[in-house]
Short mmCIF file of C-alpha atoms in Angstrom, two decimals:
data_model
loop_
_atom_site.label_atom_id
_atom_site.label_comp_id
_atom_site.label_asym_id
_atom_site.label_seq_id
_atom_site.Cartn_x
_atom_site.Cartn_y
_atom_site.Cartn_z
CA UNK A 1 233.73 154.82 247.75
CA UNK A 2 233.97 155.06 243.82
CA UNK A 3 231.06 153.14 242.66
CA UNK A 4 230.41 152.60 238.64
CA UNK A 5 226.57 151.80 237.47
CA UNK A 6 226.12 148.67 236.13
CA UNK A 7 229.52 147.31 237.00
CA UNK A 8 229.32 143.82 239.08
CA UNK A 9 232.07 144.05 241.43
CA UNK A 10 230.46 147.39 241.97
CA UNK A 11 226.67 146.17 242.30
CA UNK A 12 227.78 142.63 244.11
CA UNK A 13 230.49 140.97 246.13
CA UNK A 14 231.62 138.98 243.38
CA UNK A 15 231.60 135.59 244.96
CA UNK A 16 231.67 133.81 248.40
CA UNK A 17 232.86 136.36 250.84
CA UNK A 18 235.98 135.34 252.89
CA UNK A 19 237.00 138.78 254.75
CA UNK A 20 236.46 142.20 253.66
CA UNK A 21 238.54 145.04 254.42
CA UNK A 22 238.03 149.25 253.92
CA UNK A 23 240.34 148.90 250.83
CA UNK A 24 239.52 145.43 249.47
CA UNK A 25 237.73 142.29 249.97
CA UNK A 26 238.67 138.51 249.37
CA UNK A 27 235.96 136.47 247.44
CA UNK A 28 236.09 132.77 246.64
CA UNK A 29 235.53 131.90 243.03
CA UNK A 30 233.38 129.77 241.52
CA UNK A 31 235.65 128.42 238.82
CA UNK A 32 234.54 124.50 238.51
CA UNK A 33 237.74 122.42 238.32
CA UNK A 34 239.88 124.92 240.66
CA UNK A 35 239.18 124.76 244.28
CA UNK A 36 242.08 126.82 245.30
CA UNK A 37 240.30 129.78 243.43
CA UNK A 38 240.14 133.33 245.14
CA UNK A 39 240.05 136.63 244.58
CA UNK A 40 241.40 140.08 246.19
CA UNK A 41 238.49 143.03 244.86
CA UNK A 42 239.22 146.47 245.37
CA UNK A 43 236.38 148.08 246.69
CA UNK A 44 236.49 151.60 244.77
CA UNK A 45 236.34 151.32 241.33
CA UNK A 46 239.23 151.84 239.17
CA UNK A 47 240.41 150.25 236.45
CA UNK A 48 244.10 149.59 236.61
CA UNK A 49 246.64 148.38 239.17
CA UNK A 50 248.93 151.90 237.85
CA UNK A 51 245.29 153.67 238.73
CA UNK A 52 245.91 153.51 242.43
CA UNK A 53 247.30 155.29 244.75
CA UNK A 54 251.68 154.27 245.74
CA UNK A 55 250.08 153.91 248.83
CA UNK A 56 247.01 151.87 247.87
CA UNK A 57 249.48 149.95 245.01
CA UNK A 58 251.57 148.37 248.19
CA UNK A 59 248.73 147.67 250.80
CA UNK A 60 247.10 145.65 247.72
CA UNK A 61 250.13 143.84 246.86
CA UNK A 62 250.72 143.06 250.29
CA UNK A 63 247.57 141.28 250.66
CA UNK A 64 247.83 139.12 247.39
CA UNK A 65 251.31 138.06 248.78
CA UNK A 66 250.15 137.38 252.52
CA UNK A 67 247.17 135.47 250.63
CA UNK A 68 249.58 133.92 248.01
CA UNK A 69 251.84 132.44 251.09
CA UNK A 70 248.20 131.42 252.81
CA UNK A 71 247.79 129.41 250.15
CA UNK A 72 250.83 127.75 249.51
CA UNK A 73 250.90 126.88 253.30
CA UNK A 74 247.86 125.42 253.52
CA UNK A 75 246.63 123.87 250.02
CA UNK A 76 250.58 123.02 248.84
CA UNK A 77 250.18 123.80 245.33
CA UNK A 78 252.24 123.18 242.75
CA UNK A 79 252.77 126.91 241.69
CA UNK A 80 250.01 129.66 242.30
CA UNK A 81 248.83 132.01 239.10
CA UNK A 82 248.53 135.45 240.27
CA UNK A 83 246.40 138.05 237.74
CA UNK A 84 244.93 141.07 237.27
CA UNK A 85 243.18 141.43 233.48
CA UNK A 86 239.55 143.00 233.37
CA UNK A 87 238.82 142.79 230.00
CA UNK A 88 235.46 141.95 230.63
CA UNK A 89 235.19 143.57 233.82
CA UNK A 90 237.45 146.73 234.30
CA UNK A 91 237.33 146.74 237.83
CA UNK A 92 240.36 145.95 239.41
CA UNK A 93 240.56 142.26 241.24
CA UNK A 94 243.71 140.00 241.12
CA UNK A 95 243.04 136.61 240.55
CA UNK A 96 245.09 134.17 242.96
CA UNK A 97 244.74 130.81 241.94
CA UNK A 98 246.35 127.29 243.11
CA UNK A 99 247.23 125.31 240.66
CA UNK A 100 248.73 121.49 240.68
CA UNK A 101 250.25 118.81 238.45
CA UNK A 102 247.17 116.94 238.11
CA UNK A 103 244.58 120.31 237.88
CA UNK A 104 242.57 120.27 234.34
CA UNK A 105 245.09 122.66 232.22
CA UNK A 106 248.21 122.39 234.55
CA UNK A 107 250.89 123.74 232.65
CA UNK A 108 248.78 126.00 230.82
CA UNK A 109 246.87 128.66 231.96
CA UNK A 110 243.47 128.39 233.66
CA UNK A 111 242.01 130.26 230.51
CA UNK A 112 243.52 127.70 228.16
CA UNK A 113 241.71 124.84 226.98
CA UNK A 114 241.35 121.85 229.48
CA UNK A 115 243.82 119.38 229.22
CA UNK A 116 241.96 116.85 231.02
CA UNK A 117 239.66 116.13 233.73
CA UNK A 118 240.98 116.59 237.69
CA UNK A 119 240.48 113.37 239.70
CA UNK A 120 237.95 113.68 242.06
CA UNK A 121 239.97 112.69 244.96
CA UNK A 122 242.40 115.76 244.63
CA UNK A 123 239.75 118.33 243.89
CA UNK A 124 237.82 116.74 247.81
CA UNK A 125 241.16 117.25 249.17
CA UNK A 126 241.99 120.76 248.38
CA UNK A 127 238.50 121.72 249.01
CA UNK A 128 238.60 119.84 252.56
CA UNK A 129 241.28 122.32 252.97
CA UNK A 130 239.57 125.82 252.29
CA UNK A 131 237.94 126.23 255.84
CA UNK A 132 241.30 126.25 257.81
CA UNK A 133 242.92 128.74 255.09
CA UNK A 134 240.25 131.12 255.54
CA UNK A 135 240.06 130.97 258.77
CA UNK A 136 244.27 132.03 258.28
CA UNK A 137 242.99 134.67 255.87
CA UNK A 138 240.83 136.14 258.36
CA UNK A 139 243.40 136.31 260.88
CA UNK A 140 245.65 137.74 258.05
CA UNK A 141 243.15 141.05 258.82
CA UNK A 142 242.37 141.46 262.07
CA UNK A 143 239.42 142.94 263.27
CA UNK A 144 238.46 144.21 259.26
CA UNK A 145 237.16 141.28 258.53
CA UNK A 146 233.27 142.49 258.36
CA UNK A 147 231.75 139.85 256.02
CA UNK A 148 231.92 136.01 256.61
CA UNK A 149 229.21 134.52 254.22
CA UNK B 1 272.73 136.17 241.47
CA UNK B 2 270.56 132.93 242.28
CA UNK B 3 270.30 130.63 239.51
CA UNK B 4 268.87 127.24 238.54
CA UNK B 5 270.45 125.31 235.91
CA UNK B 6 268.47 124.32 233.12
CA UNK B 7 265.92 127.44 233.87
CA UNK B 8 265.19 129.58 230.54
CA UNK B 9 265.06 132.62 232.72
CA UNK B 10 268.65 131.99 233.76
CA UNK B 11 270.30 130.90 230.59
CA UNK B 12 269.14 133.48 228.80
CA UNK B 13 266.86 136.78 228.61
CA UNK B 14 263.74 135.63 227.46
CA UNK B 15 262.98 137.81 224.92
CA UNK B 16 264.43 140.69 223.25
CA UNK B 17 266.18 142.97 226.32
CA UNK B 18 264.63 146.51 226.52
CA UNK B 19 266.28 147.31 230.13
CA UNK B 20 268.07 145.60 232.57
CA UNK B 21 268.60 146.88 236.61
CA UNK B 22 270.57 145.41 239.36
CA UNK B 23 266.87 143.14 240.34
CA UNK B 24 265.22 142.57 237.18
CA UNK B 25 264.89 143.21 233.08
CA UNK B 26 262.47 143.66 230.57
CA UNK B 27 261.57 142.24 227.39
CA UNK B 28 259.81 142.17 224.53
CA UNK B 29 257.92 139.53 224.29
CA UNK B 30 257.73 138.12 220.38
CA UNK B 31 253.52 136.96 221.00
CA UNK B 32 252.17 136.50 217.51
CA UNK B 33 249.18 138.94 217.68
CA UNK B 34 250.28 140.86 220.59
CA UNK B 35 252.71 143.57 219.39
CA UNK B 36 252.47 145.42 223.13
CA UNK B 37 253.42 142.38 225.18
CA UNK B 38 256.33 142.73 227.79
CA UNK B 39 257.59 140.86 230.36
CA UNK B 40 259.72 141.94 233.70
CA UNK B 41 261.72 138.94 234.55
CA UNK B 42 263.20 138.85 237.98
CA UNK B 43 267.30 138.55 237.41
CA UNK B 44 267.37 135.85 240.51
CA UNK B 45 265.85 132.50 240.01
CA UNK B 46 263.17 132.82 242.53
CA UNK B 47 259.93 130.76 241.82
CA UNK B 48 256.77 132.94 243.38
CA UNK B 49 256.00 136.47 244.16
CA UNK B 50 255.64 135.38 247.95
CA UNK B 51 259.61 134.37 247.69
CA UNK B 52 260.91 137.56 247.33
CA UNK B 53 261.44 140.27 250.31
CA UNK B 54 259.22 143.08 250.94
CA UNK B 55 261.09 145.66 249.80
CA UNK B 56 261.81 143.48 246.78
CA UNK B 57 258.18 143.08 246.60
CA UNK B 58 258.02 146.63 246.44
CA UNK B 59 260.63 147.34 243.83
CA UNK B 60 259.32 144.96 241.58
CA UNK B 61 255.85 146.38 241.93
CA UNK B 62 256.38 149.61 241.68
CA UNK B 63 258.46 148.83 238.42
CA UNK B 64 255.07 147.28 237.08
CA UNK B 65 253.13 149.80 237.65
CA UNK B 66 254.83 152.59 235.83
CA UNK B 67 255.78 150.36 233.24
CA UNK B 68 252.18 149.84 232.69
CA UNK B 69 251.62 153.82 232.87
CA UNK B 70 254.05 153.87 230.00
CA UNK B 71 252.30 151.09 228.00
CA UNK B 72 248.95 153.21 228.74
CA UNK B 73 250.11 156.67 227.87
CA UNK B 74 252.26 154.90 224.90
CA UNK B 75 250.15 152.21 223.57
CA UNK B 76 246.55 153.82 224.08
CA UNK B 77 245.41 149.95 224.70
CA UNK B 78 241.74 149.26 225.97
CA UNK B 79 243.06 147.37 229.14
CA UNK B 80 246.39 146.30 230.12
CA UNK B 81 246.40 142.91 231.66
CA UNK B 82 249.17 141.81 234.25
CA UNK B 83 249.85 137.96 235.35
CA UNK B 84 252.31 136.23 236.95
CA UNK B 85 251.90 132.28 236.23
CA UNK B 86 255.03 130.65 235.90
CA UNK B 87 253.67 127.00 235.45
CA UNK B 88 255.72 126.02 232.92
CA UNK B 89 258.93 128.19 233.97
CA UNK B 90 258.69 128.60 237.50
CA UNK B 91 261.35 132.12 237.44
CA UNK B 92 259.28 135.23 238.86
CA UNK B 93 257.86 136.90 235.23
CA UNK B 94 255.36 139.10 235.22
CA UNK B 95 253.58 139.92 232.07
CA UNK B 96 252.05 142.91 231.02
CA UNK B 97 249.93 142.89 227.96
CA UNK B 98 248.12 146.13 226.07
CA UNK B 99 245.09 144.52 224.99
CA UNK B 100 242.40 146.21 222.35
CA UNK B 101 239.09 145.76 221.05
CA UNK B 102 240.08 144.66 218.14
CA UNK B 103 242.69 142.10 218.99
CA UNK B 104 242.59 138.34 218.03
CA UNK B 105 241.28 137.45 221.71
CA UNK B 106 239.47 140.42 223.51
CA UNK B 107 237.73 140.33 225.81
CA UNK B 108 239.18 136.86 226.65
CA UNK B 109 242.62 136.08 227.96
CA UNK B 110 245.71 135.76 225.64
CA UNK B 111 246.04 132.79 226.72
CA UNK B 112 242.04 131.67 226.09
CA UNK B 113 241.06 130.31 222.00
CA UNK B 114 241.30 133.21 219.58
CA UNK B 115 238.32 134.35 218.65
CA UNK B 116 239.29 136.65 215.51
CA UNK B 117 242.53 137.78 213.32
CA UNK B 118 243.34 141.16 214.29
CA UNK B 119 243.44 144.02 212.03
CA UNK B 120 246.91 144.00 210.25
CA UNK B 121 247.02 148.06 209.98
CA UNK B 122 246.21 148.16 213.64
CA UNK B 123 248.63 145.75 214.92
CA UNK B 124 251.22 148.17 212.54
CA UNK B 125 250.02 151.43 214.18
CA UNK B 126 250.77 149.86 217.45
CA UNK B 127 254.18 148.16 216.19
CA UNK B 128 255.08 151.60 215.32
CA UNK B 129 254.49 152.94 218.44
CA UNK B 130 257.47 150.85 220.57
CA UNK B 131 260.47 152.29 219.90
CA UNK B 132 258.65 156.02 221.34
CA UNK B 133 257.64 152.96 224.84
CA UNK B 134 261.08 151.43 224.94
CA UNK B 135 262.77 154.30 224.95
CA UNK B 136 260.69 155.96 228.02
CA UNK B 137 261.00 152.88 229.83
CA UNK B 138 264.85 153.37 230.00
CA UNK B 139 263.87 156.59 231.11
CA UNK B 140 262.19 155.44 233.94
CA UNK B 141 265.36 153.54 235.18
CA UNK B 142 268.18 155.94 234.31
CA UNK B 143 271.51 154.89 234.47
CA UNK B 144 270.51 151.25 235.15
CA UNK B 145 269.69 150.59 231.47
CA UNK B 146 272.74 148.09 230.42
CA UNK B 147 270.89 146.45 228.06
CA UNK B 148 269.71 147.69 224.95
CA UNK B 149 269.60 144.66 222.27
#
């Protein structure tokens, strides 16, 4: 394990553990206004997707799109975002997020400026969804999934 | 070739062409602010990264990565940030962006409120350092290269 002082995805989990594996973990995010939030963490530290491994570059990819097609099965978004930026934290995590017509900045970006404010109703609906798609995520990764917070 | 009529990404290249290959191209991107800003566009008209094959999958990933090398050993940037969002065009684009310290949004997203103007002379030095990028990414893909615009 490559560890860096004072880095939180180094220090911390990084959110609501869904399923960790020995590469990488999945985290739920916190993100008000965007139930369908996750994240995929590398475990070492390293800084850019082109600083793995070929080997390490396809099992991660793999797992965003096994998650990506998780989520699109089970919380039927419109489109889902995929990223990996780190500006403020340079330790690589890809940001999978579902987004939907009526979602606070749909078209734009989830760092834009909201657009307006999700109805209620939607944002219960895609959250009454979460338990069954992590319970697909955990399947996903069979007997690595160490962590279920 | 799978296209959608009316789609951006299938009328037309979406930027200034750099390279093209049998699966996919990339472009220059013409950001304001953001001299280093490509995108890989996916030649078919496939909406997420889950839609394509595996090996497709790989191609396409492995193209991002060492086109992101190039950007790093080219572009010196602080962080490179790579998304694929495709809410408003929903054709397979990834974006790769060299991102600095000193640019108009940093740490945020490009896509987040700018927080500053960015240094004209720096935005130059990196301007000046593209044609030196372009042409190793037609290296990379030898013999492939149709496009040069």
């Amino acid at each position: 394990m490559t560890r860096a002082a004072g880095c939180p995805l180094c220090e911390g989990e990084g959110g609501r553990l869904v399923l960790r594996t020995p590469r990488f973990r999945v985290i739920h995010a916190a993100e008000a206004g965007f139930p369908g939030f996750y994240r995929l963490v590398w475990n070492d530290h390293v800084a850019e997707f082109s600083d793995l491994s070929a080997a390490d570059r396809a099992a991660c990819m793999e797992a965003v799109a096994a998650i990506e097609q998780a989520m699109r099965e089970h919380l039927r978004p419109a489109k889902v975002n995929l990223a990996a930026l780190g500006n403020m934290v340079p330790h690589l995590h890809w940001h999978l997020v579902a987004r939907y017509e009526w979602d606070s900045h749909f078209p734009a970006p989830v760092w834009a400026a909201a657009t307006r404010a999700a109805p209620d109703d939607r944002l219960a609906d895609v959250q009454a969804r979460l338990p069954a798609l992590e319970q697909a995520l955990r399947a996903l990764f069979p007997g690595q999934s160490a962590g279920q917070a």
